[in-house]
Amino acid sequence: GDIAAGKRVFDNNCATCHLGGDNAVVSSQTLKQEALEQYLFNYGTEHNVEAIVYQVANGRGAMPAFQGQLSNKDIVNVAAYVKDQSESGWP
Ligand code: HEM
């Protein structure tokens, strides 16, 4: 995925709830590595990016599904950005 393109997708579609990698709705379920490992199904395996892609495409709980709202390319790119930021510690 293209991380720079993914940042633009994130700023336009995700930052309302996930500014700085936090979660404004369910505060424990952040986009930080420890939370992803704890809460995101299939994370912490070799499927990290795919797990984020799945969450974004399908949504879960109070998070809306983005399949049909975003292109598959945008979803892959935003997942790459989230994974990169989770590893580098968010801003
Ligand atoms: C959870 C990514 C947009 C609300 C998550 C998780 C990821 C993620 C990776 C799992 C985090 C974890 O379990 O620790 C994204 C991305 C978005 C986006 C990349 C944009 C494309 C939004 C928006 C909202 C939102 C706009 C609010 C309207 C939530 C909530 C959860 C969550 C409530 C917890 C869901 C649950 O109950 O399991 N998000 N998100 N997200 N997100 Fe988002």
PDB file of N, CA and C in Angstrom, residues 10 13 22 24 37 41 51 55-56 68 74 84 87:
ATOM      1  N   PHE A  10      -6.957   8.675   5.390  1.00  0.00           N
ATOM      2  CA  PHE A  10      -7.183   8.689   6.842  1.00  0.00           C
ATOM      3  C   PHE A  10      -7.664  10.059   7.306  1.00  0.00           C
ATOM      4  N   ASN A  13     -11.336  10.541   6.212  1.00  0.00           N
ATOM      5  CA  ASN A  13     -12.399   9.575   6.520  1.00  0.00           C
ATOM      6  C   ASN A  13     -12.343   8.969   7.916  1.00  0.00           C
ATOM      7  N   ASP A  22      -6.174   7.632  18.218  1.00  0.00           N
ATOM      8  CA  ASP A  22      -7.062   7.337  19.349  1.00  0.00           C
ATOM      9  C   ASP A  22      -8.422   6.856  18.849  1.00  0.00           C
ATOM     10  N   ALA A  24     -12.387   8.013  19.537  1.00  0.00           N
ATOM     11  CA  ALA A  24     -13.286   8.945  20.233  1.00  0.00           C
ATOM     12  C   ALA A  24     -14.575   8.275  20.682  1.00  0.00           C
ATOM     13  N   GLU A  37      -3.242  -5.364  18.763  1.00  0.00           N
ATOM     14  CA  GLU A  37      -2.906  -6.748  19.122  1.00  0.00           C
ATOM     15  C   GLU A  37      -3.969  -7.347  20.047  1.00  0.00           C
ATOM     16  N   PHE A  41      -9.220  -8.740  15.545  1.00  0.00           N
ATOM     17  CA  PHE A  41      -9.172 -10.145  15.188  1.00  0.00           C
ATOM     18  C   PHE A  41      -8.065 -10.411  14.172  1.00  0.00           C
ATOM     19  N   ALA A  51      -5.968  -7.718   8.393  1.00  0.00           N
ATOM     20  CA  ALA A  51      -6.912  -7.540   9.497  1.00  0.00           C
ATOM     21  C   ALA A  51      -7.451  -6.110   9.518  1.00  0.00           C
ATOM     22  N   GLN A  55     -11.373  -4.825   8.788  1.00  0.00           N
ATOM     23  CA  GLN A  55     -12.108  -3.935   9.706  1.00  0.00           C
ATOM     24  C   GLN A  55     -12.648  -2.715   8.946  1.00  0.00           C
ATOM     25  N   VAL A  56     -11.841  -2.120   8.088  1.00  0.00           N
ATOM     26  CA  VAL A  56     -12.250  -0.918   7.360  1.00  0.00           C
ATOM     27  C   VAL A  56     -13.352  -1.265   6.346  1.00  0.00           C
ATOM     28  N   GLY A  68     -17.507   0.219  -0.647  1.00  0.00           N
ATOM     29  CA  GLY A  68     -18.503   0.965  -1.408  1.00  0.00           C
ATOM     30  C   GLY A  68     -18.387   2.466  -1.215  1.00  0.00           C
ATOM     31  N   ASP A  74      -7.988   2.616  -1.996  1.00  0.00           N
ATOM     32  CA  ASP A  74      -7.965   3.518  -0.843  1.00  0.00           C
ATOM     33  C   ASP A  74      -7.941   2.726   0.467  1.00  0.00           C
ATOM     34  N   ASP A  84       1.672   1.353   9.546  1.00  0.00           N
ATOM     35  CA  ASP A  84       2.928   2.103   9.665  1.00  0.00           C
ATOM     36  C   ASP A  84       2.911   2.989  10.906  1.00  0.00           C
ATOM     37  N   GLU A  87       3.272   1.210  14.195  1.00  0.00           N
ATOM     38  CA  GLU A  87       4.645   0.773  14.458  1.00  0.00           C
ATOM     39  C   GLU A  87       5.567   1.937  14.820  1.00  0.00           C
TER      40      GLU A  87
END
